[in-house]
Backbone as a chain_set.jsonl record, in Angstrom:
{"seq": "MKSYSCKLVELSQFTDFVYKLVLKPDQDAPFIAGQYLTVVMGEKDKRPFSIANSPTSDVIELHIGASEHNPYAMEVIDKVKATGELTVEIASGKAFYREESKRPVILIAGGTGFSYVKSILDYSLTTANKQPIFVYWGVKQPEHLYAHQTLVQLAEQHSHITYIPVVEEGEVAGGRTGLVHKAVLADFVSLEGYDVYIAGRFEMSGAAREDFRAQGIEEAHLYGDAFEFIK", "coords": {"N": [[154.131, 220.684, 30.093], [151.469, 220.686, 27.68], [148.677, 222.546, 26.493], [145.434, 221.516, 25.429], [142.525, 221.807, 23.469], [139.58, 220.022, 23.698], [137.056, 218.074, 22.15], [133.95, 216.591, 23.09], [133.474, 213.186, 22.601], [132.329, 210.836, 23.525], [130.237, 210.122, 26.272], [129.536, 208.043, 28.759], [128.345, 205.516, 31.066], [130.031, 203.203, 33.092], [129.325, 202.107, 35.523], [127.072, 202.946, 38.254], [128.529, 205.001, 39.326], [130.892, 205.332, 37.926], [132.239, 206.868, 35.193], [132.693, 206.813, 31.664], [134.665, 208.692, 29.654], [135.303, 210.065, 26.586], [137.456, 211.902, 24.632], [138.298, 214.139, 21.963], [141.223, 215.528, 20.994], [142.27, 218.78, 19.767], [144.526, 218.648, 18.285], [147.414, 216.518, 17.646], [148.201, 214.784, 20.599], [150.633, 213.856, 22.309], [151.658, 211.27, 24.597], [152.975, 209.088, 27.159], [152.306, 205.675, 27.767], [150.569, 205.148, 30.75], [150.815, 207.642, 31.827], [149.277, 210.739, 33.078], [146.656, 213.21, 32.67], [145.672, 216.674, 33.169], [142.608, 218.186, 33.883], [141.524, 221.313, 32.994], [139.927, 223.395, 34.996], [139.951, 225.921, 35.904], [142.108, 228.805, 36.145], [143.795, 228.287, 38.301], [142.921, 225.839, 39.006], [143.264, 222.727, 38.426], [142.676, 219.463, 37.554], [143.708, 216.171, 38.127], [143.654, 213.174, 36.118], [144.015, 209.774, 35.287], [145.058, 208.646, 32.078], [143.306, 206.428, 30.047], [143.676, 204.986, 27.721], [145.708, 203.519, 25.077], [148.646, 205.217, 23.879], [148.705, 205.038, 21.149], [146.262, 205.59, 20.13], [143.958, 208.015, 18.685], [142.308, 209.424, 20.26], [141.351, 210.506, 23.585], [140.817, 208.705, 26.444], [139.069, 208.578, 29.475], [138.465, 207.295, 32.761], [136.272, 208.054, 35.122], [135.574, 208.268, 38.45], [132.754, 209.387, 39.866], [130.356, 211.174, 41.76], [127.547, 212.54, 43.628], [128.675, 212.715, 46.053], [131.268, 213.171, 45.561], [132.28, 215.835, 44.574], [134.519, 216.97, 43.383], [135.25, 215.388, 41.178], [132.736, 215.108, 39.972], [132.02, 217.648, 39.141], [133.582, 217.974, 36.888], [132.409, 216.152, 35.117], [129.864, 217.324, 34.947], [130.544, 219.725, 33.731], [131.528, 218.978, 31.169], [129.239, 217.796, 30.162], [127.602, 220.022, 29.943], [128.942, 221.762, 28.177], [130.162, 220.295, 26.142], [132.825, 220.108, 25.685], [136.284, 220.165, 26.789], [139.16, 221.646, 28.286], [142.4, 220.399, 28.432], [145.535, 219.498, 29.949], [148.429, 217.916, 28.869], [151.371, 215.944, 29.095], [151.483, 214.367, 32.333], [153.382, 212.776, 34.987], [155.523, 210.278, 36.309], [155.4, 207.587, 36.459], [155.288, 205.97, 34.211], [155.047, 203.458, 31.585], [157.753, 201.317, 31.259], [158.982, 200.577, 28.501], [161.288, 199.52, 27.415], [162.237, 197.664, 29.2], [162.78, 194.241, 30.024], [161.841, 192.756, 32.033], [159.524, 190.708, 33.908], [156.133, 191.809, 34.467], [154.045, 193.339, 36.908], [150.896, 194.546, 37.245], [148.941, 196.661, 39.157], [145.828, 197.635, 40.297], [143.593, 199.753, 42.034], [140.2, 200.198, 42.253], [139.111, 202.841, 40.172], [141.678, 203.251, 39.457], [142.268, 201.426, 37.639], [142.23, 202.546, 35.098], [144.782, 203.572, 34.627], [146.284, 201.198, 34.601], [145.067, 199.952, 32.421], [145.883, 201.561, 30.239], [148.639, 201.001, 30.103], [148.583, 198.211, 29.743], [147.095, 197.941, 27.32], [148.789, 199.316, 25.549], [151.118, 197.765, 25.729], [150.403, 195.521, 24.315], [150.682, 196.297, 21.73], [153.311, 196.259, 21.234], [156.476, 194.479, 20.824], [156.949, 193.152, 23.11], [156.736, 190.354, 25.186], [156.971, 189.387, 27.706], [155.913, 187.932, 30.859], [152.816, 189.245, 32.119], [151.089, 190.245, 34.887], [147.948, 190.999, 35.969], [146.354, 192.653, 38.469], [143.342, 193.556, 39.864], [141.671, 195.4, 42.15], [138.627, 195.846, 43.903], [135.704, 197.076, 45.666], [133.258, 195.603, 45.539], [132.004, 192.833, 43.517], [130.499, 193.802, 41.265], [131.703, 196.144, 40.62], [133.788, 195.648, 38.977], [134.122, 196.689, 36.186], [135.269, 196.183, 33.703], [135.622, 193.509, 33.579], [134.974, 191.179, 31.953], [136.258, 191.835, 29.572], [138.947, 191.741, 30.355], [139.158, 189.064, 31.128], [138.838, 187.851, 28.626], [141.084, 188.895, 27.275], [143.148, 187.648, 28.7], [142.64, 185.048, 27.981], [143.217, 185.133, 25.287], [145.884, 185.855, 25.119], [148.736, 184.322, 26.022], [150.696, 185.233, 27.738], [149.538, 186.89, 29.551], [148.078, 187.218, 32.717], [145.192, 187.424, 34.631], [143.9, 188.599, 37.641], [141.197, 189.135, 39.486], [140.183, 190.968, 42.397], [138.157, 191.194, 45.195], [136.821, 193.051, 47.912], [134.477, 192.591, 49.28], [132.416, 189.896, 49.013], [132.477, 187.491, 46.29], [134.317, 186.481, 43.363], [134.461, 184.745, 40.324], [137.321, 182.836, 39.764], [138.859, 184.622, 41.11], [139.943, 186.538, 44.004], [139.309, 187.19, 47.514], [139.555, 190.046, 49.529], [142.234, 192.378, 50.17], [143.79, 194.034, 47.445], [146.632, 194.302, 47.179], [147.477, 192.476, 49.011], [146.812, 190.098, 47.836], [148.718, 189.98, 45.833], [151.026, 189.707, 47.397], [150.538, 187.181, 48.448], [150.836, 185.599, 46.217], [153.445, 185.781, 45.239], [156.553, 184.752, 46.14], [158.815, 186.273, 46.241], [159.347, 189.649, 45.222], [161.448, 190.526, 43.858], [163.128, 191.304, 40.865], [160.947, 191.977, 39.32], [158.989, 194.359, 37.432], [156.894, 196.612, 38.885], [153.812, 198.143, 38.777], [151.554, 200.515, 40.07], [148.341, 201.804, 40.939], [145.872, 203.731, 42.534], [143.987, 204.498, 45.497], [145.809, 206.709, 47.647], [146.334, 205.678, 50.185], [146.227, 202.923, 49.788], [148.358, 202.537, 47.989], [150.51, 203.375, 49.579], [150.43, 201.51, 51.713], [150.871, 199.181, 50.275], [153.494, 199.59, 49.311], [154.98, 199.527, 51.698], [154.535, 196.868, 52.561], [155.507, 195.482, 50.341], [158.199, 196.015, 50.45], [159.124, 194.269, 52.362], [158.907, 192.002, 50.952], [160.886, 191.922, 49.12], [160.884, 193.837, 47.082], [162.383, 195.808, 44.539], [162.876, 199.075, 44.823], [163.434, 200.901, 42.837], [162.16, 199.839, 40.753], [159.511, 199.967, 41.285], [156.653, 201.484, 40.459], [154.603, 204.276, 40.737], [152.484, 207.007, 40.697], [151.543, 208.042, 43.05], [153.609, 207.959, 44.836], [155.045, 210.227, 44.503], [153.849, 211.989, 46.111], [153.44, 210.901, 48.611], [155.559, 210.101, 51.211]], "CA": [[152.857, 220.227, 29.571], [150.85, 221.51, 26.654], [147.228, 222.643, 26.629], [144.675, 221.085, 24.262], [141.073, 221.933, 23.495], [139.057, 218.715, 23.317], [135.62, 217.925, 21.941], [133.378, 215.373, 23.647], [133.109, 212.146, 21.647], [131.441, 209.889, 24.202], [130.081, 210.153, 27.72], [128.662, 206.936, 29.148], [128.626, 205.05, 32.418], [130.336, 201.799, 33.339], [128.527, 201.773, 36.703], [126.341, 204.115, 38.745], [129.424, 206.085, 39.74], [132.099, 205.389, 37.1], [131.935, 207.389, 33.87], [133.66, 206.719, 30.569], [134.715, 209.971, 28.939], [136.199, 210.017, 25.428], [137.672, 213.251, 24.113], [139.105, 214.274, 20.744], [142.012, 216.763, 21.061], [142.288, 219.582, 18.539], [145.762, 218.3, 17.575], [148.071, 215.367, 18.251], [148.496, 215.005, 22.022], [151.471, 212.712, 22.681], [151.923, 210.915, 25.987], [153.501, 207.737, 27.327], [151.351, 204.832, 28.483], [150.71, 205.242, 32.195], [150.818, 209.029, 32.279], [147.963, 211.312, 33.33], [146.425, 214.586, 32.231], [144.894, 217.49, 34.091], [141.482, 218.922, 33.318], [141.614, 222.715, 33.407], [138.638, 223.944, 35.428], [140.206, 227.334, 36.136], [143.534, 229.124, 36.045], [144.508, 227.62, 39.395], [142.129, 224.656, 39.342], [143.574, 221.707, 37.424], [142.351, 218.21, 38.23], [144.382, 215.066, 37.438], [142.992, 211.899, 35.851], [144.826, 208.876, 34.465], [144.612, 208.373, 30.715], [142.965, 205.005, 30.051], [143.913, 204.331, 26.436], [147.068, 203.466, 24.543], [149.033, 206.42, 23.128], [148.548, 204.817, 19.712], [144.925, 206.049, 19.758], [143.876, 209.447, 18.384], [141.396, 210.033, 21.226], [141.738, 210.399, 24.985], [139.777, 208.041, 27.233], [139.193, 208.711, 30.925], [137.499, 206.609, 33.609], [136.149, 209.003, 36.229], [134.673, 207.923, 39.533], [132.121, 210.657, 40.218], [129.014, 211.107, 42.335], [127.23, 213.741, 44.399], [129.552, 212.719, 47.226], [132.616, 213.466, 45.08], [132.1, 216.982, 43.659], [135.777, 217.232, 42.671], [135.143, 214.716, 39.882], [131.408, 215.314, 39.384], [132.008, 218.955, 38.476], [134.166, 217.77, 35.557], [131.353, 215.529, 34.316], [128.825, 218.33, 34.705], [131.047, 220.732, 32.787], [131.576, 218.449, 29.804], [127.841, 217.634, 29.744], [127.025, 221.329, 29.619], [129.659, 222.48, 27.118], [130.603, 219.411, 25.065], [134.278, 220.228, 25.477], [137.132, 220.401, 27.958], [140.57, 221.952, 28.062], [143.242, 219.519, 29.239], [146.98, 219.611, 29.795], [149.03, 216.587, 28.7], [151.028, 214.846, 30.009], [152.244, 214.372, 33.572], [153.561, 211.474, 35.618], [156.788, 209.564, 36.131], [155.166, 206.148, 36.614], [154.897, 205.475, 32.897], [155.498, 202.135, 31.181], [159.164, 201.2, 30.819], [158.872, 199.665, 27.363], [162.575, 198.885, 27.11], [162.521, 196.635, 30.194], [162.387, 192.878, 29.671], [161.447, 192.098, 33.266], [158.092, 190.456, 34.019], [155.398, 192.992, 34.918], [152.862, 193.209, 37.75], [150.055, 195.748, 37.187], [148.029, 196.622, 40.299], [144.877, 198.745, 40.272], [142.501, 199.83, 42.988], [139.087, 200.991, 41.734], [139.32, 203.447, 38.848], [143.097, 203.161, 39.113], [142.329, 200.531, 36.487], [142.486, 203.301, 33.867], [146.249, 203.603, 34.499], [146.7, 199.849, 34.212], [144.557, 199.686, 31.071], [146.741, 202.241, 29.27], [149.884, 200.235, 29.987], [148.286, 196.896, 29.178], [146.735, 198.085, 25.907], [149.961, 199.676, 24.756], [152.066, 196.639, 25.694], [149.968, 194.568, 23.295], [151.086, 196.802, 20.414], [154.767, 196.147, 21.167], [156.993, 193.12, 20.678], [157.173, 192.597, 24.443], [155.908, 189.202, 25.514], [157.259, 188.872, 29.041], [154.67, 187.744, 31.61], [152.138, 190.395, 32.716], [150.09, 189.848, 35.874], [147.045, 192.126, 36.203], [145.547, 192.549, 39.694], [142.394, 194.673, 39.958], [140.932, 195.306, 43.394], [137.455, 196.698, 44.061], [134.908, 196.788, 46.862], [132.279, 194.561, 45.259], [132.201, 192.271, 42.17], [129.884, 194.599, 40.195], [132.569, 197.279, 40.319], [134.781, 195.208, 37.978], [133.372, 197.048, 34.979], [135.919, 195.656, 32.491], [136.001, 192.145, 33.943], [134.92, 190.243, 30.821], [137.315, 192.217, 28.624], [140.22, 191.233, 30.87], [139.103, 187.605, 31.027], [139.074, 187.51, 27.229], [142.487, 189.193, 26.958], [143.982, 186.595, 29.291], [142.433, 183.835, 27.182], [143.807, 185.327, 23.959], [147.325, 186.105, 25.204], [149.236, 183.392, 27.038], [151.602, 185.888, 28.688], [148.751, 187.737, 30.452], [147.298, 186.579, 33.775], [144.293, 188.397, 35.258], [143.404, 188.197, 38.954], [140.32, 190.111, 40.128], [140.174, 190.872, 43.86], [137.063, 191.965, 45.768], [136.841, 193.123, 49.372], [133.221, 192.049, 49.786], [131.826, 188.976, 48.055], [133.356, 186.584, 45.57], [134.313, 186.566, 41.906], [135.01, 183.515, 39.758], [138.723, 182.916, 39.394], [139.503, 185.724, 41.802], [140.249, 186.469, 45.435], [138.61, 188.095, 48.422], [140.494, 190.737, 50.402], [142.888, 193.564, 49.635], [144.464, 193.668, 46.201], [148.083, 194.115, 47.31], [147.686, 191.251, 49.792], [146.759, 188.999, 46.872], [150.045, 189.947, 45.197], [151.957, 189.147, 48.391], [150.274, 185.751, 48.583], [151.177, 184.888, 44.979], [154.851, 185.896, 44.889], [157.467, 184.547, 47.267], [159.673, 187.461, 46.202], [159.06, 190.596, 44.135], [162.712, 190.882, 43.21], [163.178, 190.968, 39.448], [159.731, 192.392, 38.641], [158.549, 195.754, 37.329], [155.581, 196.672, 39.528], [153.113, 199.414, 38.547], [150.407, 200.531, 40.968], [147.519, 203.021, 40.953], [144.671, 203.63, 43.356], [144.019, 205.443, 46.6], [147.136, 206.875, 48.215], [146.482, 204.787, 51.325], [146.526, 201.603, 49.256], [149.715, 202.547, 47.437], [151.454, 203.462, 50.681], [150.445, 200.228, 52.418], [151.501, 198.205, 49.389], [154.944, 199.812, 49.29], [155.552, 199.036, 52.949], [154.516, 195.402, 52.569], [156.344, 194.98, 49.253], [159.596, 196.104, 50.884], [159.432, 193.035, 53.085], [158.832, 190.905, 49.986], [162.027, 191.991, 48.22], [160.739, 194.751, 45.95], [163.442, 196.776, 44.228], [162.036, 200.269, 44.725], [163.673, 201.564, 41.553], [161.266, 199.192, 39.788], [158.146, 200.114, 41.782], [156.208, 202.713, 39.812], [153.28, 204.766, 41.106], [152.529, 208.462, 40.86], [151.247, 208.363, 44.453], [154.854, 208.05, 45.596], [155.525, 211.589, 44.389], [153.117, 212.789, 47.096], [153.554, 210.269, 49.917], [156.963, 209.751, 51.452]], "C": [[152.29, 221.225, 28.575], [149.337, 221.461, 26.814], [146.54, 222.269, 25.313], [143.185, 221.348, 24.496], [140.484, 220.638, 22.941], [137.537, 218.743, 23.171], [135.159, 216.592, 22.542], [132.98, 214.417, 22.527], [132.101, 211.184, 22.264], [131.43, 210.167, 25.693], [129.064, 209.082, 28.075], [129.055, 206.488, 30.546], [128.92, 203.558, 32.441], [129.477, 201.271, 34.488], [127.777, 203.036, 37.132], [127.255, 205.289, 39.05], [130.73, 206.146, 38.962], [131.709, 205.752, 35.669], [133.077, 207.092, 32.896], [133.562, 208.006, 29.761], [135.741, 209.856, 27.821], [136.245, 211.4, 24.795], [138.534, 213.201, 22.856], [139.881, 215.584, 20.825], [142.04, 217.481, 19.719], [143.556, 219.374, 17.727], [146.371, 217.089, 18.253], [148.495, 215.698, 19.676], [149.322, 213.827, 22.534], [151.607, 212.529, 24.191], [152.492, 209.502, 26.003], [152.49, 206.934, 28.128], [151.622, 204.882, 29.982], [150.77, 206.667, 32.715], [149.386, 209.535, 32.491], [147.883, 212.726, 32.764], [145.782, 215.371, 33.365], [143.797, 218.197, 33.312], [141.527, 220.336, 33.883], [140.209, 223.236, 33.715], [138.734, 225.443, 35.665], [141.703, 227.56, 36.116], [144.36, 228.422, 37.115], [143.778, 226.362, 39.858], [142.29, 223.621, 38.233], [143.521, 220.335, 38.094], [142.893, 217.01, 37.469], [143.514, 213.821, 37.289], [143.92, 211.059, 34.969], [144.216, 208.734, 33.078], [144.447, 206.865, 30.573], [143.302, 204.274, 28.756], [145.394, 204.3, 26.089], [147.398, 204.77, 23.82], [148.97, 206.241, 21.614], [147.175, 205.279, 19.212], [144.945, 207.542, 19.456], [142.838, 210.149, 19.258], [141.967, 209.853, 22.624], [140.562, 209.795, 25.747], [140.081, 208.199, 28.715], [138.129, 207.857, 31.596], [137.411, 207.427, 34.897], [135.121, 208.508, 37.233], [134.058, 209.199, 40.084], [130.72, 210.414, 40.747], [128.758, 212.402, 43.089], [128.097, 213.854, 45.651], [131.002, 213.032, 46.852], [132.534, 214.63, 44.088], [133.353, 217.3, 42.855], [135.743, 216.619, 41.271], [133.811, 215.016, 39.196], [131.322, 216.641, 38.662], [132.619, 218.872, 37.078], [133.127, 217.157, 34.621], [130.265, 216.545, 33.977], [129.279, 219.361, 33.668], [131.051, 220.209, 31.358], [130.176, 218.153, 29.282], [127.267, 218.955, 29.237], [127.647, 221.967, 28.387], [130.058, 221.619, 25.93], [132.077, 219.494, 24.777], [134.983, 220.432, 26.813], [138.495, 220.853, 27.473], [141.389, 221.073, 28.998], [144.702, 219.86, 28.995], [147.578, 218.216, 29.844], [150.536, 216.752, 28.487], [151.924, 214.97, 31.233], [152.44, 212.941, 34.051], [154.866, 210.799, 35.267], [156.624, 208.049, 36.183], [154.713, 205.519, 35.303], [155.547, 204.124, 32.605], [156.934, 202.167, 30.677], [159.233, 200.146, 29.714], [160.159, 198.902, 27.098], [162.917, 197.751, 28.061], [162.02, 195.276, 29.72], [161.987, 192.072, 30.902], [159.95, 191.762, 33.236], [157.407, 191.601, 34.756], [154.229, 192.588, 35.816], [152.132, 194.551, 37.717], [149.003, 195.652, 38.274], [147.137, 197.86, 40.272], [143.897, 198.619, 41.416], [141.417, 200.708, 42.409], [139.339, 201.518, 40.336], [140.802, 203.655, 38.542], [143.316, 202.189, 37.964], [142.629, 201.28, 35.198], [143.981, 203.378, 33.581], [146.771, 202.257, 34.0], [146.269, 199.542, 32.78], [145.43, 200.333, 30.007], [148.021, 201.448, 29.02], [149.634, 198.892, 29.312], [147.966, 196.999, 27.69], [147.943, 198.416, 25.048], [150.932, 198.508, 24.642], [151.703, 195.642, 24.605], [150.289, 195.039, 21.883], [152.593, 196.694, 20.208], [155.174, 194.691, 20.96], [157.195, 192.442, 22.028], [156.197, 191.463, 24.735], [156.304, 188.596, 26.861], [155.952, 188.757, 29.829], [154.147, 189.061, 32.192], [151.037, 189.86, 33.63], [149.247, 191.076, 36.221], [146.192, 191.827, 37.434], [144.659, 193.781, 39.787], [141.537, 194.481, 41.201], [139.804, 196.316, 43.473], [136.709, 196.295, 45.328], [134.012, 195.572, 46.644], [132.417, 194.08, 43.81], [131.641, 193.138, 41.048], [130.701, 195.824, 39.827], [133.674, 196.926, 39.315], [134.198, 195.435, 36.58], [134.006, 196.576, 33.677], [136.326, 194.192, 32.681], [136.043, 191.208, 32.734], [135.985, 190.556, 29.775], [138.661, 191.653, 29.066], [140.27, 189.708, 30.836], [139.435, 187.164, 29.599], [140.518, 187.78, 26.804], [143.404, 188.091, 27.479], [143.831, 185.284, 28.526], [143.147, 183.922, 25.841], [145.327, 185.44, 23.979], [147.911, 185.3, 26.364], [150.142, 184.059, 28.063], [150.871, 186.797, 29.675], [147.968, 186.876, 31.437], [146.481, 187.652, 34.473], [143.738, 187.843, 36.553], [142.519, 189.303, 39.521], [140.285, 189.88, 41.635], [139.05, 191.756, 44.389], [137.155, 191.938, 47.287], [135.609, 192.467, 49.973], [132.598, 191.159, 48.72], [132.875, 188.094, 47.397], [133.255, 186.832, 44.077], [135.02, 185.33, 41.361], [136.464, 183.726, 39.329], [139.494, 183.99, 40.117], [139.71, 185.476, 43.277], [139.34, 187.412, 46.211], [139.64, 188.726, 49.349], [141.039, 191.984, 49.746], [143.769, 193.179, 48.454], [145.96, 193.448, 46.396], [148.407, 192.885, 48.148], [147.629, 190.02, 48.882], [148.092, 188.847, 46.152], [151.054, 189.3, 46.143], [151.78, 187.639, 48.529], [150.769, 184.956, 47.383], [152.662, 184.867, 44.654], [155.714, 185.75, 46.14], [158.405, 185.737, 47.39], [159.268, 188.332, 45.024], [160.336, 191.074, 43.462], [162.68, 190.433, 41.752], [161.956, 191.373, 38.652], [159.654, 193.913, 38.493], [157.127, 195.797, 37.861], [155.005, 198.073, 39.35], [151.831, 199.406, 39.38], [149.675, 201.868, 40.913], [146.257, 202.761, 41.752], [144.745, 204.687, 44.442], [145.421, 205.509, 47.204], [147.376, 205.917, 49.372], [146.85, 203.374, 50.877], [147.948, 201.527, 48.741], [150.752, 202.57, 48.548], [151.57, 202.157, 51.436], [151.133, 199.159, 51.578], [153.014, 198.369, 49.394], [155.597, 199.269, 50.554], [155.616, 197.515, 52.959], [155.419, 194.818, 51.485], [157.825, 195.044, 49.619], [160.03, 194.825, 51.585], [159.437, 191.82, 52.161], [159.885, 191.058, 48.886], [161.89, 192.934, 47.047], [161.983, 195.624, 45.782], [162.726, 198.097, 43.937], [162.282, 201.084, 43.467], [162.769, 200.991, 40.464], [159.839, 199.118, 40.314], [157.651, 201.479, 41.333], [154.777, 203.063, 40.244], [153.354, 206.261, 41.327], [152.213, 208.89, 42.293], [152.531, 208.616, 45.238], [155.53, 209.421, 45.461], [154.933, 212.466, 45.499], [153.154, 212.207, 48.501], [154.983, 209.79, 50.089], [157.078, 208.657, 52.495]], "O": [[152.58, 222.421, 28.615], [148.786, 220.44, 27.226], [146.991, 222.647, 24.231], [142.667, 221.132, 25.591], [140.843, 220.207, 21.845], [136.832, 219.359, 23.97], [135.884, 215.598, 22.505], [132.241, 214.789, 21.616], [131.142, 210.77, 21.612], [132.47, 210.416, 26.302], [127.885, 209.191, 27.741], [129.992, 207.024, 31.138], [128.17, 202.753, 31.889], [128.97, 200.15, 34.44], [127.84, 204.065, 36.459], [126.819, 206.44, 39.036], [131.604, 206.943, 39.306], [130.948, 205.035, 35.019], [134.253, 207.117, 33.258], [132.497, 208.355, 29.252], [136.913, 209.58, 28.075], [135.214, 211.989, 24.468], [139.388, 212.327, 22.708], [139.278, 216.653, 20.735], [141.858, 216.866, 18.669], [143.659, 219.866, 16.604], [145.908, 216.671, 19.315], [149.074, 216.754, 19.934], [148.773, 212.9, 23.129], [151.664, 213.495, 24.953], [152.491, 208.809, 24.986], [151.884, 207.454, 29.065], [152.752, 204.687, 30.429], [150.775, 206.879, 33.928], [148.416, 208.863, 32.139], [148.892, 213.347, 32.431], [145.396, 214.806, 34.388], [144.027, 218.734, 32.229], [141.565, 220.53, 35.098], [139.411, 223.485, 32.811], [137.728, 226.152, 35.632], [142.479, 226.606, 36.076], [145.493, 228.01, 36.863], [143.997, 225.882, 40.97], [141.561, 223.63, 37.24], [144.226, 220.078, 39.07], [142.581, 216.837, 36.291], [142.754, 213.457, 38.186], [144.529, 211.567, 34.028], [142.995, 208.705, 32.929], [145.345, 206.105, 30.936], [143.217, 203.047, 28.71], [146.216, 204.964, 26.721], [146.515, 205.369, 23.206], [149.163, 207.204, 20.873], [146.95, 205.353, 18.004], [145.837, 208.259, 19.91], [142.521, 211.318, 19.038], [142.947, 209.134, 22.818], [139.447, 210.315, 25.698], [141.21, 207.981, 29.155], [137.024, 207.706, 31.073], [138.368, 207.482, 35.669], [133.944, 208.349, 36.907], [134.752, 210.007, 40.701], [129.991, 209.558, 40.246], [129.636, 213.26, 43.183], [128.239, 214.929, 46.233], [131.862, 213.145, 47.726], [132.702, 214.426, 42.885], [133.257, 217.844, 41.755], [136.155, 217.251, 40.299], [133.761, 215.162, 37.975], [130.614, 216.749, 37.66], [132.219, 219.615, 36.183], [132.98, 217.586, 33.477], [129.805, 216.608, 32.837], [128.49, 219.809, 32.835], [130.629, 220.908, 30.438], [129.941, 218.247, 28.078], [126.546, 218.997, 28.24], [126.954, 222.643, 27.627], [130.27, 222.135, 24.833], [132.542, 219.008, 23.746], [134.377, 220.812, 27.815], [138.931, 220.487, 26.382], [141.12, 221.003, 30.197], [145.058, 220.437, 27.968], [147.277, 217.43, 30.742], [150.937, 217.647, 27.744], [152.983, 215.594, 31.182], [151.767, 212.017, 33.594], [155.271, 210.745, 34.106], [157.586, 207.31, 35.976], [153.854, 204.637, 35.293], [156.477, 203.706, 33.294], [157.281, 202.943, 29.785], [159.51, 198.974, 29.972], [160.128, 197.77, 26.614], [163.802, 196.949, 27.763], [160.966, 195.177, 29.091], [161.813, 190.856, 30.827], [159.183, 192.476, 32.591], [158.028, 192.281, 35.572], [153.514, 191.627, 35.53], [152.689, 195.574, 38.116], [148.249, 194.68, 38.323], [147.625, 198.989, 40.23], [143.428, 197.527, 41.735], [141.681, 201.869, 42.096], [139.722, 200.776, 39.432], [141.146, 204.179, 37.482], [144.401, 202.128, 37.386], [143.227, 200.709, 34.286], [144.402, 203.263, 32.43], [147.597, 202.195, 33.089], [147.024, 198.941, 32.016], [145.695, 199.718, 28.973], [148.431, 201.249, 27.877], [150.379, 198.485, 28.421], [148.5, 196.236, 26.886], [148.109, 197.871, 23.957], [151.507, 198.281, 23.577], [152.579, 194.992, 24.034], [150.181, 194.261, 20.935], [153.097, 197.003, 19.128], [154.333, 193.793, 20.925], [157.575, 191.272, 22.079], [154.987, 191.603, 24.552], [156.009, 187.432, 27.131], [154.976, 189.427, 29.492], [154.916, 189.882, 32.691], [150.163, 189.112, 33.192], [149.773, 192.076, 36.711], [145.41, 190.876, 37.445], [145.148, 194.91, 39.79], [140.772, 193.522, 41.296], [139.984, 197.491, 43.154], [137.043, 195.301, 45.973], [134.001, 194.639, 47.446], [132.893, 194.831, 42.959], [132.244, 193.21, 39.976], [130.418, 196.477, 38.823], [134.407, 197.804, 38.86], [133.831, 194.486, 35.886], [133.341, 196.571, 32.642], [137.25, 193.702, 32.032], [137.04, 190.52, 32.517], [136.548, 189.647, 29.164], [139.426, 191.147, 28.245], [141.316, 189.127, 30.546], [140.209, 186.23, 29.389], [141.108, 186.993, 26.064], [144.323, 187.656, 26.785], [144.776, 184.501, 28.433], [143.627, 182.916, 25.317], [145.986, 185.156, 22.979], [147.619, 185.563, 27.531], [150.344, 183.516, 29.149], [151.501, 187.407, 30.539], [147.285, 185.93, 31.047], [147.024, 188.684, 34.868], [143.172, 186.751, 36.576], [143.037, 190.315, 39.993], [140.349, 188.741, 42.097], [138.994, 192.942, 44.067], [137.522, 190.921, 47.876], [135.678, 191.861, 51.043], [132.284, 191.635, 47.628], [134.002, 187.968, 47.877], [132.242, 187.327, 43.583], [136.058, 184.922, 41.882], [136.783, 184.68, 38.62], [140.651, 184.255, 39.791], [139.658, 184.337, 43.742], [138.696, 188.298, 45.648], [140.498, 188.031, 49.894], [140.398, 192.578, 48.879], [144.414, 192.131, 48.462], [146.514, 192.502, 45.836], [149.488, 192.311, 48.015], [148.312, 189.026, 49.126], [148.544, 187.732, 45.892], [151.841, 188.448, 45.733], [152.754, 186.907, 48.706], [151.087, 183.774, 47.509], [153.106, 184.025, 43.874], [155.605, 186.539, 47.079], [158.749, 186.16, 48.493], [158.896, 187.829, 43.964], [160.293, 191.939, 42.587], [162.257, 189.318, 41.446], [161.907, 191.15, 37.442], [160.183, 194.657, 39.319], [156.25, 195.1, 37.351], [155.631, 199.065, 39.726], [151.105, 198.412, 39.397], [150.298, 202.927, 40.848], [145.652, 201.693, 41.651], [145.486, 205.662, 44.317], [146.131, 204.505, 47.266], [148.48, 205.398, 49.533], [147.676, 202.711, 51.503], [148.666, 200.567, 49.02], [151.761, 201.868, 48.473], [152.675, 201.73, 51.77], [151.884, 198.335, 52.1], [153.741, 197.379, 49.473], [156.645, 198.626, 50.49], [156.64, 196.937, 53.326], [156.03, 193.769, 51.69], [158.617, 194.224, 49.155], [161.158, 194.361, 51.421], [159.91, 190.746, 52.535], [159.796, 190.409, 47.844], [162.679, 192.863, 46.104], [162.556, 196.11, 46.758], [162.045, 198.223, 42.919], [161.428, 201.876, 43.069], [162.625, 201.577, 39.391], [159.045, 198.301, 39.848], [158.165, 202.509, 41.771], [153.864, 202.245, 40.127], [154.21, 206.732, 42.076], [152.582, 209.991, 42.702], [152.539, 209.395, 46.191], [156.462, 209.74, 46.199], [155.448, 213.546, 45.79], [152.928, 212.923, 49.476], [155.542, 209.146, 49.202], [158.185, 208.233, 52.826]]}, "num_chains": 1, "name": "protein.A"}
């Protein structure tokens, strides 16, 4: 990985606890869609966040879930507010988009794991790939779907994209109630033949992998950085 000094371009909020952070690196900072960076808070304190934009952009976008109950992330927000800059290291992660694959794609996000999915989805639209893409985004409550209308519009504009929002509590038009990976299981008789990308809490990723095994997933085509840490 390489270190970059970044200037703050935008700091705004999608919700009460999800921040949009846009940074401008001091030089070209190449990465592959689906990879993540680390924010350097100290010599031995480096905090990972998924990159939310396509690598075709000249800025870095992050979606950070932060609150007083999550100081690990909130300290990053406080630092960039105070200084107007951050040092980051780019890029890490093996769960990046396999652009050369022609298999249909299932993108699964829990919460701000959507940033990982967004990077892959945005980049895929710049390629010649037109195989089916199914986007599943799971959150606690409907108001947490901070990019809902954008995804609805993308699905309307691109016939190969299907968007399924999933909420644990409440209802959302055109969506499901329950756990996001359970919605995938309900929709696919078999996961054989698909490239499946997943990001969210480790517990969600682990539970999904176990259930997907019973649904025929080929684990060489199940991509999630969580799997580097949970066995």
